[in-house]
PDB file of C-alpha atoms and ligand atoms in Angstrom:
ATOM      1  CA  UNK A   1     -78.877  43.385 -28.061  1.00  0.00           C
ATOM      2  CA  UNK A   2     -77.897  45.588 -30.997  1.00  0.00           C
ATOM      3  CA  UNK A   3     -78.331  48.719 -28.868  1.00  0.00           C
ATOM      4  CA  UNK A   4     -76.114  47.198 -26.172  1.00  0.00           C
ATOM      5  CA  UNK A   5     -73.395  46.379 -28.714  1.00  0.00           C
ATOM      6  CA  UNK A   6     -73.569  49.929 -30.083  1.00  0.00           C
ATOM      7  CA  UNK A   7     -73.248  51.363 -26.545  1.00  0.00           C
ATOM      8  CA  UNK A   8     -70.214  49.141 -25.847  1.00  0.00           C
ATOM      9  CA  UNK A   9     -68.585  50.199 -29.125  1.00  0.00           C
ATOM     10  CA  UNK A  10     -69.158  53.864 -28.328  1.00  0.00           C
ATOM     11  CA  UNK A  11     -67.781  53.367 -24.836  1.00  0.00           C
ATOM     12  CA  UNK A  12     -64.653  51.730 -26.247  1.00  0.00           C
ATOM     13  CA  UNK A  13     -64.144  54.551 -28.730  1.00  0.00           C
ATOM     14  CA  UNK A  14     -64.568  57.072 -25.916  1.00  0.00           C
ATOM     15  CA  UNK A  15     -61.967  55.165 -23.826  1.00  0.00           C
ATOM     16  CA  UNK A  16     -59.479  55.222 -26.677  1.00  0.00           C
ATOM     17  CA  UNK A  17     -59.962  58.979 -27.263  1.00  0.00           C
ATOM     18  CA  UNK A  18     -59.618  59.758 -23.555  1.00  0.00           C
ATOM     19  CA  UNK A  19     -56.475  57.615 -23.366  1.00  0.00           C
ATOM     20  CA  UNK A  20     -54.895  59.373 -26.345  1.00  0.00           C
ATOM     21  CA  UNK A  21     -55.661  62.744 -24.806  1.00  0.00           C
ATOM     22  CA  UNK A  22     -54.228  61.593 -21.446  1.00  0.00           C
ATOM     23  CA  UNK A  23     -51.007  60.252 -23.022  1.00  0.00           C
ATOM     24  CA  UNK A  24     -50.550  63.416 -25.049  1.00  0.00           C
ATOM     25  CA  UNK A  25     -51.085  65.645 -22.011  1.00  0.00           C
ATOM     26  CA  UNK A  26     -48.654  63.580 -19.941  1.00  0.00           C
ATOM     27  CA  UNK A  27     -45.921  63.591 -22.551  1.00  0.00           C
ATOM     28  CA  UNK A  28     -46.136  67.177 -23.717  1.00  0.00           C
ATOM     29  CA  UNK A  29     -47.331  69.137 -20.677  1.00  0.00           C
ATOM     30  CA  UNK A  30     -46.686  67.128 -17.489  1.00  0.00           C
ATOM     31  CA  UNK A  31     -43.499  65.138 -18.056  1.00  0.00           C
ATOM     32  CA  UNK A  32     -41.253  68.143 -18.866  1.00  0.00           C
ATOM     33  CA  UNK A  33     -42.149  69.715 -15.512  1.00  0.00           C
ATOM     34  CA  UNK A  34     -40.883  66.762 -13.430  1.00  0.00           C
ATOM     35  CA  UNK A  35     -37.548  65.196 -12.544  1.00  0.00           C
ATOM     36  CA  UNK A  36     -38.787  61.639 -12.602  1.00  0.00           C
ATOM     37  CA  UNK A  37     -41.535  59.978 -14.614  1.00  0.00           C
ATOM     38  CA  UNK A  38     -42.815  56.385 -14.624  1.00  0.00           C
ATOM     39  CA  UNK A  39     -45.850  55.551 -16.737  1.00  0.00           C
ATOM     40  CA  UNK A  40     -46.734  51.955 -17.299  1.00  0.00           C
ATOM     41  CA  UNK A  41     -49.198  49.236 -16.336  1.00  0.00           C
ATOM     42  CA  UNK A  42     -51.743  51.946 -15.337  1.00  0.00           C
ATOM     43  CA  UNK A  43     -49.280  53.244 -12.753  1.00  0.00           C
ATOM     44  CA  UNK A  44     -48.077  56.843 -12.946  1.00  0.00           C
ATOM     45  CA  UNK A  45     -45.427  58.274 -10.646  1.00  0.00           C
ATOM     46  CA  UNK A  46     -43.886  61.752 -10.778  1.00  0.00           C
ATOM     47  CA  UNK A  47     -40.579  62.806  -9.216  1.00  0.00           C
ATOM     48  CA  UNK A  48     -39.774  59.269  -7.989  1.00  0.00           C
ATOM     49  CA  UNK A  49     -36.439  57.769  -8.954  1.00  0.00           C
ATOM     50  CA  UNK A  50     -37.602  54.355 -10.252  1.00  0.00           C
ATOM     51  CA  UNK A  51     -33.893  53.575 -10.047  1.00  0.00           C
ATOM     52  CA  UNK A  52     -34.252  50.035 -11.405  1.00  0.00           C
ATOM     53  CA  UNK A  53     -34.875  51.463 -14.887  1.00  0.00           C
ATOM     54  CA  UNK A  54     -31.249  52.608 -14.983  1.00  0.00           C
ATOM     55  CA  UNK A  55     -29.703  49.349 -13.718  1.00  0.00           C
ATOM     56  CA  UNK A  56     -27.732  47.782 -16.608  1.00  0.00           C
ATOM     57  CA  UNK A  57     -28.626  44.222 -15.559  1.00  0.00           C
ATOM     58  CA  UNK A  58     -32.330  45.137 -15.431  1.00  0.00           C
ATOM     59  CA  UNK A  59     -32.224  46.883 -18.808  1.00  0.00           C
ATOM     60  CA  UNK A  60     -30.391  43.970 -20.387  1.00  0.00           C
ATOM     61  CA  UNK A  61     -32.908  41.422 -19.113  1.00  0.00           C
ATOM     62  CA  UNK A  62     -35.831  43.614 -20.160  1.00  0.00           C
ATOM     63  CA  UNK A  63     -34.637  43.605 -23.749  1.00  0.00           C
ATOM     64  CA  UNK A  64     -35.747  39.966 -23.972  1.00  0.00           C
ATOM     65  CA  UNK A  65     -38.940  40.125 -21.897  1.00  0.00           C
ATOM     66  CA  UNK A  66     -42.385  41.248 -22.923  1.00  0.00           C
ATOM     67  CA  UNK A  67     -43.308  44.286 -20.885  1.00  0.00           C
ATOM     68  CA  UNK A  68     -46.716  45.028 -22.392  1.00  0.00           C
ATOM     69  CA  UNK A  69     -49.930  44.513 -20.475  1.00  0.00           C
ATOM     70  CA  UNK A  70     -52.133  42.861 -23.042  1.00  0.00           C
ATOM     71  CA  UNK A  71     -55.193  44.889 -23.926  1.00  0.00           C
ATOM     72  CA  UNK A  72     -54.305  48.440 -22.985  1.00  0.00           C
ATOM     73  CA  UNK A  73     -55.613  51.655 -24.509  1.00  0.00           C
ATOM     74  CA  UNK A  74     -52.723  53.721 -23.117  1.00  0.00           C
ATOM     75  CA  UNK A  75     -49.332  54.083 -24.757  1.00  0.00           C
ATOM     76  CA  UNK A  76     -47.258  53.784 -21.627  1.00  0.00           C
ATOM     77  CA  UNK A  77     -43.510  53.495 -22.154  1.00  0.00           C
ATOM     78  CA  UNK A  78     -42.519  51.541 -19.065  1.00  0.00           C
ATOM     79  CA  UNK A  79     -44.968  48.642 -19.294  1.00  0.00           C
ATOM     80  CA  UNK A  80     -44.798  46.254 -16.352  1.00  0.00           C
ATOM     81  CA  UNK A  81     -41.237  47.204 -15.357  1.00  0.00           C
ATOM     82  CA  UNK A  82     -42.276  48.063 -11.810  1.00  0.00           C
ATOM     83  CA  UNK A  83     -43.897  44.624 -11.378  1.00  0.00           C
ATOM     84  CA  UNK A  84     -40.625  43.090 -12.532  1.00  0.00           C
ATOM     85  CA  UNK A  85     -38.800  45.236 -10.011  1.00  0.00           C
ATOM     86  CA  UNK A  86     -41.004  43.960  -7.160  1.00  0.00           C
ATOM     87  CA  UNK A  87     -40.303  40.364  -8.146  1.00  0.00           C
ATOM     88  CA  UNK A  88     -36.571  40.917  -8.467  1.00  0.00           C
ATOM     89  CA  UNK A  89     -36.464  42.609  -5.066  1.00  0.00           C
ATOM     90  CA  UNK A  90     -38.387  39.709  -3.517  1.00  0.00           C
ATOM     91  CA  UNK A  91     -36.170  37.108  -5.221  1.00  0.00           C
ATOM     92  CA  UNK A  92     -32.955  38.871  -4.151  1.00  0.00           C
ATOM     93  CA  UNK A  93     -34.211  39.182  -0.589  1.00  0.00           C
ATOM     94  CA  UNK A  94     -35.157  35.484  -0.471  1.00  0.00           C
ATOM     95  CA  UNK A  95     -31.776  34.176  -1.647  1.00  0.00           C
ATOM     96  CA  UNK A  96     -30.386  33.874   1.888  1.00  0.00           C
ATOM     97  CA  UNK A  97     -33.378  31.862   3.138  1.00  0.00           C
ATOM     98  CA  UNK A  98     -33.636  28.087   3.169  1.00  0.00           C
ATOM     99  CA  UNK A  99     -35.680  26.621   0.312  1.00  0.00           C
ATOM    100  CA  UNK A 100     -36.303  26.901  -3.401  1.00  0.00           C
ATOM    101  CA  UNK A 101     -38.219  29.265  -5.661  1.00  0.00           C
ATOM    102  CA  UNK A 102     -41.691  28.581  -7.099  1.00  0.00           C
ATOM    103  CA  UNK A 103     -43.895  30.202  -9.740  1.00  0.00           C
ATOM    104  CA  UNK A 104     -47.490  29.044 -10.278  1.00  0.00           C
ATOM    105  CA  UNK A 105     -48.690  30.504 -13.606  1.00  0.00           C
ATOM    106  CA  UNK A 106     -45.801  30.925 -16.022  1.00  0.00           C
ATOM    107  CA  UNK A 107     -47.346  31.671 -19.438  1.00  0.00           C
ATOM    108  CA  UNK A 108     -44.336  32.463 -21.675  1.00  0.00           C
ATOM    109  CA  UNK A 109     -41.978  32.810 -18.703  1.00  0.00           C
ATOM    110  CA  UNK A 110     -41.300  36.542 -18.855  1.00  0.00           C
ATOM    111  CA  UNK A 111     -41.406  37.132 -15.111  1.00  0.00           C
ATOM    112  CA  UNK A 112     -39.292  34.084 -14.298  1.00  0.00           C
ATOM    113  CA  UNK A 113     -36.927  35.194 -17.076  1.00  0.00           C
ATOM    114  CA  UNK A 114     -36.455  38.613 -15.462  1.00  0.00           C
ATOM    115  CA  UNK A 115     -35.729  36.943 -12.119  1.00  0.00           C
ATOM    116  CA  UNK A 116     -33.246  34.405 -13.469  1.00  0.00           C
ATOM    117  CA  UNK A 117     -31.411  37.039 -15.535  1.00  0.00           C
ATOM    118  CA  UNK A 118     -30.941  39.432 -12.630  1.00  0.00           C
ATOM    119  CA  UNK A 119     -30.627  37.201  -9.553  1.00  0.00           C
ATOM    120  CA  UNK A 120     -28.011  34.453  -9.350  1.00  0.00           C
ATOM    121  CA  UNK A 121     -30.139  31.538  -8.191  1.00  0.00           C
ATOM    122  CA  UNK A 122     -27.602  29.037  -9.450  1.00  0.00           C
ATOM    123  CA  UNK A 123     -24.755  30.370  -7.293  1.00  0.00           C
ATOM    124  CA  UNK A 124     -27.098  30.316  -4.283  1.00  0.00           C
ATOM    125  CA  UNK A 125     -27.902  26.640  -4.975  1.00  0.00           C
ATOM    126  CA  UNK A 126     -31.614  27.360  -5.551  1.00  0.00           C
ATOM    127  CA  UNK A 127     -33.926  25.542  -7.900  1.00  0.00           C
ATOM    128  CA  UNK A 128     -36.767  27.459  -9.568  1.00  0.00           C
ATOM    129  CA  UNK A 129     -39.931  25.351 -10.000  1.00  0.00           C
ATOM    130  CA  UNK A 130     -42.302  26.646 -12.707  1.00  0.00           C
ATOM    131  CA  UNK A 131     -45.857  25.261 -12.952  1.00  0.00           C
ATOM    132  CA  UNK A 132     -48.392  25.816 -15.713  1.00  0.00           C
ATOM    133  CA  UNK A 133     -50.996  23.853 -17.644  1.00  0.00           C
ATOM    134  CA  UNK A 134     -49.512  25.541 -20.746  1.00  0.00           C
ATOM    135  CA  UNK A 135     -53.071  25.343 -22.057  1.00  0.00           C
ATOM    136  CA  UNK A 136     -54.852  28.036 -20.045  1.00  0.00           C
ATOM    137  CA  UNK A 137     -57.242  27.689 -17.140  1.00  0.00           C
ATOM    138  CA  UNK A 138     -58.579  24.314 -16.087  1.00  0.00           C
ATOM    139  CA  UNK A 139     -62.418  24.189 -15.960  1.00  0.00           C
ATOM    140  CA  UNK A 140     -62.220  23.025 -12.329  1.00  0.00           C
ATOM    141  CA  UNK A 141     -60.291  26.202 -11.438  1.00  0.00           C
ATOM    142  CA  UNK A 142     -61.946  29.011 -13.439  1.00  0.00           C
ATOM    143  CA  UNK A 143     -61.243  32.716 -13.445  1.00  0.00           C
ATOM    144  CA  UNK A 144     -63.882  34.782 -11.688  1.00  0.00           C
ATOM    145  CA  UNK A 145     -63.745  38.236 -13.187  1.00  0.00           C
ATOM    146  CA  UNK A 146     -65.593  40.989 -11.398  1.00  0.00           C
ATOM    147  CA  UNK A 147     -66.185  43.429 -14.242  1.00  0.00           C
ATOM    148  CA  UNK A 148     -68.901  44.292 -16.768  1.00  0.00           C
ATOM    149  CA  UNK A 149     -66.579  42.902 -19.460  1.00  0.00           C
ATOM    150  CA  UNK A 150     -66.143  39.577 -17.650  1.00  0.00           C
ATOM    151  CA  UNK A 151     -67.166  37.452 -20.621  1.00  0.00           C
ATOM    152  CA  UNK A 152     -64.841  39.255 -23.005  1.00  0.00           C
ATOM    153  CA  UNK A 153     -61.978  39.131 -20.521  1.00  0.00           C
ATOM    154  CA  UNK A 154     -62.445  35.369 -20.061  1.00  0.00           C
ATOM    155  CA  UNK A 155     -62.437  34.887 -23.861  1.00  0.00           C
ATOM    156  CA  UNK A 156     -59.309  37.017 -24.172  1.00  0.00           C
ATOM    157  CA  UNK A 157     -57.315  35.045 -21.604  1.00  0.00           C
ATOM    158  CA  UNK A 158     -58.548  31.689 -22.950  1.00  0.00           C
ATOM    159  CA  UNK A 159     -57.300  32.733 -26.382  1.00  0.00           C
ATOM    160  CA  UNK A 160     -54.008  34.106 -25.084  1.00  0.00           C
ATOM    161  CA  UNK A 161     -53.057  31.266 -22.752  1.00  0.00           C
ATOM    162  CA  UNK A 162     -54.185  28.678 -25.261  1.00  0.00           C
ATOM    163  CA  UNK A 163     -51.623  29.766 -27.903  1.00  0.00           C
ATOM    164  CA  UNK A 164     -49.687  27.003 -29.587  1.00  0.00           C
ATOM    165  CA  UNK A 165     -46.430  25.609 -28.173  1.00  0.00           C
ATOM    166  CA  UNK A 166     -46.140  27.820 -25.103  1.00  0.00           C
ATOM    167  CA  UNK A 167     -44.646  24.893 -23.210  1.00  0.00           C
ATOM    168  CA  UNK A 168     -41.980  24.393 -25.906  1.00  0.00           C
ATOM    169  CA  UNK A 169     -41.199  28.093 -25.847  1.00  0.00           C
ATOM    170  CA  UNK A 170     -40.691  28.043 -22.063  1.00  0.00           C
ATOM    171  CA  UNK A 171     -38.581  24.873 -22.149  1.00  0.00           C
ATOM    172  CA  UNK A 172     -36.352  26.331 -24.879  1.00  0.00           C
ATOM    173  CA  UNK A 173     -36.099  29.642 -23.068  1.00  0.00           C
ATOM    174  CA  UNK A 174     -34.766  28.015 -19.890  1.00  0.00           C
ATOM    175  CA  UNK A 175     -32.853  25.140 -21.499  1.00  0.00           C
ATOM    176  CA  UNK A 176     -29.483  26.613 -20.530  1.00  0.00           C
ATOM    177  CA  UNK A 177     -30.561  27.125 -16.916  1.00  0.00           C
ATOM    178  CA  UNK A 178     -30.642  23.632 -15.458  1.00  0.00           C
ATOM    179  CA  UNK A 179     -31.756  24.900 -12.063  1.00  0.00           C
ATOM    180  CA  UNK A 180     -35.123  25.838 -13.638  1.00  0.00           C
ATOM    181  CA  UNK A 181     -37.581  22.919 -13.385  1.00  0.00           C
ATOM    182  CA  UNK A 182     -40.524  23.291 -15.766  1.00  0.00           C
ATOM    183  CA  UNK A 183     -43.590  21.198 -14.867  1.00  0.00           C
ATOM    184  CA  UNK A 184     -46.735  20.939 -16.960  1.00  0.00           C
ATOM    185  CA  UNK A 185     -49.792  20.307 -14.804  1.00  0.00           C
ATOM    186  CA  UNK A 186     -52.849  21.702 -13.111  1.00  0.00           C
ATOM    187  CA  UNK A 187     -52.224  23.601  -9.879  1.00  0.00           C
ATOM    188  CA  UNK A 188     -52.906  22.686  -7.116  1.00  0.00           C
ATOM    189  CA  UNK A 189     -53.229  18.987  -8.080  1.00  0.00           C
ATOM    190  CA  UNK A 190     -49.732  18.691  -9.566  1.00  0.00           C
ATOM    191  CA  UNK A 191     -48.156  20.151  -6.422  1.00  0.00           C
ATOM    192  CA  UNK A 192     -49.049  16.990  -4.490  1.00  0.00           C
ATOM    193  CA  UNK A 193     -46.695  15.015  -6.744  1.00  0.00           C
ATOM    194  CA  UNK A 194     -43.946  17.447  -7.575  1.00  0.00           C
ATOM    195  CA  UNK A 195     -43.029  20.378  -5.345  1.00  0.00           C
ATOM    196  CA  UNK A 196     -40.093  21.415  -3.174  1.00  0.00           C
ATOM    197  CA  UNK A 197     -40.150  20.559   0.522  1.00  0.00           C
ATOM    198  CA  UNK A 198     -38.943  24.035   1.513  1.00  0.00           C
ATOM    199  CA  UNK A 199     -39.724  27.331  -0.220  1.00  0.00           C
ATOM    200  CA  UNK A 200     -37.975  30.700   0.045  1.00  0.00           C
ATOM    201  CA  UNK A 201     -39.873  32.588  -2.678  1.00  0.00           C
ATOM    202  CA  UNK A 202     -43.210  32.044  -4.368  1.00  0.00           C
ATOM    203  CA  UNK A 203     -44.970  33.926  -7.175  1.00  0.00           C
ATOM    204  CA  UNK A 204     -48.666  33.198  -7.733  1.00  0.00           C
ATOM    205  CA  UNK A 205     -50.176  34.323 -11.044  1.00  0.00           C
ATOM    206  CA  UNK A 206     -52.987  32.113 -12.364  1.00  0.00           C
ATOM    207  CA  UNK A 207     -56.016  34.451 -12.646  1.00  0.00           C
ATOM    208  CA  UNK A 208     -58.064  31.913 -10.675  1.00  0.00           C
ATOM    209  CA  UNK A 209     -59.096  32.317  -7.012  1.00  0.00           C
ATOM    210  CA  UNK A 210     -59.611  28.580  -6.534  1.00  0.00           C
ATOM    211  CA  UNK A 211     -56.273  27.549  -8.068  1.00  0.00           C
ATOM    212  CA  UNK A 212     -54.410  30.233  -6.122  1.00  0.00           C
ATOM    213  CA  UNK A 213     -56.009  29.352  -2.774  1.00  0.00           C
ATOM    214  CA  UNK A 214     -55.317  25.682  -3.606  1.00  0.00           C
ATOM    215  CA  UNK A 215     -51.629  26.467  -4.185  1.00  0.00           C
ATOM    216  CA  UNK A 216     -51.475  28.171  -0.793  1.00  0.00           C
ATOM    217  CA  UNK A 217     -53.186  25.200   0.887  1.00  0.00           C
ATOM    218  CA  UNK A 218     -50.465  22.869  -0.393  1.00  0.00           C
ATOM    219  CA  UNK A 219     -47.400  25.102  -0.236  1.00  0.00           C
ATOM    220  CA  UNK A 220     -47.804  27.780   2.434  1.00  0.00           C
ATOM    221  CA  UNK A 221     -46.600  25.593   5.312  1.00  0.00           C
ATOM    222  CA  UNK A 222     -43.449  24.855   3.318  1.00  0.00           C
ATOM    223  CA  UNK A 223     -42.538  28.543   3.031  1.00  0.00           C
ATOM    224  CA  UNK A 224     -39.661  29.368   5.367  1.00  0.00           C
ATOM    225  CA  UNK A 225     -40.147  32.092   7.990  1.00  0.00           C
ATOM    226  CA  UNK A 226     -39.178  35.334   6.235  1.00  0.00           C
ATOM    227  CA  UNK A 227     -40.039  33.750   2.864  1.00  0.00           C
ATOM    228  CA  UNK A 228     -41.729  36.087   0.395  1.00  0.00           C
ATOM    229  CA  UNK A 229     -44.927  35.471  -1.578  1.00  0.00           C
ATOM    230  CA  UNK A 230     -45.949  37.811  -4.413  1.00  0.00           C
ATOM    231  CA  UNK A 231     -49.502  37.699  -5.806  1.00  0.00           C
ATOM    232  CA  UNK A 232     -49.553  39.178  -9.291  1.00  0.00           C
ATOM    233  CA  UNK A 233     -53.236  40.127  -9.540  1.00  0.00           C
ATOM    234  CA  UNK A 234     -53.989  40.974  -5.917  1.00  0.00           C
ATOM    235  CA  UNK A 235     -54.851  44.674  -6.212  1.00  0.00           C
ATOM    236  CA  UNK A 236     -56.560  44.695  -9.594  1.00  0.00           C
ATOM    237  CA  UNK A 237     -60.275  45.435  -9.287  1.00  0.00           C
ATOM    238  CA  UNK A 238     -61.333  42.848 -11.841  1.00  0.00           C
ATOM    239  CA  UNK A 239     -59.486  40.165  -9.855  1.00  0.00           C
ATOM    240  CA  UNK A 240     -61.004  41.071  -6.491  1.00  0.00           C
ATOM    241  CA  UNK A 241     -62.117  37.451  -5.961  1.00  0.00           C
ATOM    242  CA  UNK A 242     -58.447  36.415  -5.958  1.00  0.00           C
ATOM    243  CA  UNK A 243     -57.741  39.090  -3.346  1.00  0.00           C
ATOM    244  CA  UNK A 244     -60.633  37.874  -1.229  1.00  0.00           C
ATOM    245  CA  UNK A 245     -59.490  34.250  -1.433  1.00  0.00           C
ATOM    246  CA  UNK A 246     -55.890  35.142  -0.519  1.00  0.00           C
ATOM    247  CA  UNK A 247     -57.010  37.476   2.291  1.00  0.00           C
ATOM    248  CA  UNK A 248     -59.254  34.757   3.775  1.00  0.00           C
ATOM    249  CA  UNK A 249     -56.403  32.275   3.702  1.00  0.00           C
ATOM    250  CA  UNK A 250     -53.941  34.662   5.355  1.00  0.00           C
ATOM    251  CA  UNK A 251     -56.383  36.084   7.921  1.00  0.00           C
ATOM    252  CA  UNK A 252     -57.002  32.544   9.201  1.00  0.00           C
ATOM    253  CA  UNK A 253     -53.258  32.455   9.939  1.00  0.00           C
ATOM    254  CA  UNK A 254     -53.050  35.967  11.406  1.00  0.00           C
ATOM    255  CA  UNK A 255     -51.081  37.299   8.424  1.00  0.00           C
ATOM    256  CA  UNK A 256     -51.811  40.204   6.106  1.00  0.00           C
ATOM    257  CA  UNK A 257     -51.021  40.951   2.485  1.00  0.00           C
ATOM    258  CA  UNK A 258     -49.707  44.364   1.451  1.00  0.00           C
ATOM    259  CA  UNK A 259     -51.370  45.792  -1.673  1.00  0.00           C
ATOM    260  CA  UNK A 260     -48.783  47.468  -3.893  1.00  0.00           C
ATOM    261  CA  UNK A 261     -49.495  50.265  -6.403  1.00  0.00           C
ATOM    262  CA  UNK A 262     -48.445  47.871  -9.173  1.00  0.00           C
ATOM    263  CA  UNK A 263     -51.514  45.749  -8.414  1.00  0.00           C
ATOM    264  CA  UNK A 264     -49.359  43.045  -6.847  1.00  0.00           C
ATOM    265  CA  UNK A 265     -49.810  41.719  -3.316  1.00  0.00           C
ATOM    266  CA  UNK A 266     -46.836  41.054  -1.066  1.00  0.00           C
ATOM    267  CA  UNK A 267     -46.428  39.065   2.104  1.00  0.00           C
ATOM    268  CA  UNK A 268     -43.407  38.181   4.170  1.00  0.00           C
ATOM    269  CA  UNK A 269     -44.221  35.003   6.089  1.00  0.00           C
ATOM    270  CA  UNK A 270     -43.742  35.174   9.820  1.00  0.00           C
TER     271      UNK A 270
HETATM  272  C1  SAM B 301     -51.246  35.625 -16.149  1.00  0.00           C
HETATM  273  S1  SAM B 301     -50.548  34.213 -16.853  1.00  0.00           S
HETATM  274  C2  SAM B 301     -49.009  34.074 -16.040  1.00  0.00           C
HETATM  275  C3  SAM B 301     -48.056  35.161 -16.484  1.00  0.00           C
HETATM  276  C4  SAM B 301     -46.617  34.871 -16.106  1.00  0.00           C
HETATM  277  N1  SAM B 301     -46.384  34.913 -14.687  1.00  0.00           N
HETATM  278  C5  SAM B 301     -45.624  35.757 -16.828  1.00  0.00           C
HETATM  279  O1  SAM B 301     -44.506  35.866 -16.390  1.00  0.00           O
HETATM  280  O2  SAM B 301     -45.992  36.312 -17.873  1.00  0.00           O
HETATM  281  C6  SAM B 301     -51.510  32.953 -16.133  1.00  0.00           C
HETATM  282  C7  SAM B 301     -51.022  31.544 -16.436  1.00  0.00           C
HETATM  283  O3  SAM B 301     -51.604  30.663 -15.479  1.00  0.00           O
HETATM  284  C8  SAM B 301     -51.865  29.426 -16.078  1.00  0.00           C
HETATM  285  N2  SAM B 301     -52.881  28.746 -15.274  1.00  0.00           N
HETATM  286  C9  SAM B 301     -54.138  29.149 -15.000  1.00  0.00           C
HETATM  287  N3  SAM B 301     -54.748  28.278 -14.174  1.00  0.00           N
HETATM  288  C10 SAM B 301     -53.845  27.309 -13.912  1.00  0.00           C
HETATM  289  C11 SAM B 301     -53.879  26.136 -13.094  1.00  0.00           C
HETATM  290  N4  SAM B 301     -54.953  25.780 -12.361  1.00  0.00           N
HETATM  291  N5  SAM B 301     -52.774  25.355 -13.050  1.00  0.00           N
HETATM  292  C12 SAM B 301     -51.651  25.702 -13.748  1.00  0.00           C
HETATM  293  N6  SAM B 301     -51.570  26.799 -14.520  1.00  0.00           N
HETATM  294  C13 SAM B 301     -52.654  27.600 -14.602  1.00  0.00           C
HETATM  295  C14 SAM B 301     -52.305  29.790 -17.490  1.00  0.00           C
HETATM  296  O4  SAM B 301     -52.106  28.694 -18.361  1.00  0.00           O
HETATM  297  C15 SAM B 301     -51.410  31.007 -17.814  1.00  0.00           C
HETATM  298  O5  SAM B 301     -50.273  30.617 -18.525  1.00  0.00           O
END
């Protein structure tokens, strides 16, 4: 046991050193040779415009949203900005469709904040339904990490999502936006009692294959043709069970999810 702990500690130290070396090389040697540079959320692009970073409305919203990625050994300046961009694109594109907006898995509301600050849901007459236990994962709908650090990862998210007064924080954050409907409850169960009849946009981000497949079971038929669903964890290796669950669900309906370099999954319902 002691030997295993020592090996893990050494491995962690090695990861940190490699990350520092990588960041230093990127910033001093690579970045100056390129016209465009995005480095965040374990996504590196060179010579791409990443035009959203220059949009004033995006920059303004980002000032009040957490863009870090939790435990991360890299110092990457752009954080999860590209994930935000995907969501904003999907929300903007869904505005013209019939139905409301839904997010399952809200945490402190950063992603829904970015959407509501940059896309005028109110003018379009949309409601934005946010669902979370505000107390972390429910034992009936666990996370199923596929990584050697599964136990540690589960402890980390239990600690993070179990922080005090997350619900209060989210309610205060959206208090001035009366089109945002915050619901505390376990997905999918709560969706049977309180969910829109028609959906234009849905974001699924619960770190649990069973909860996410359950949300699809209840809500997918309500998504309008052309409606967009974004899966936050779809392409991340440690969340492969979520990918498998979502793929199974969609394949049974002859639909396919696009894996994005951000780690998100994207589907436009036919
Ligand atoms: C990755 S976080 C969501 C991050 C969020 N989208 C954001 O903008 O930062 C996952 C959230 O899902 C919630 N959650 C997990 N399982 C759930 C379930 N079965 N029902 C409702 N919420 C759940 C957790 O409480 C946690 O707040």
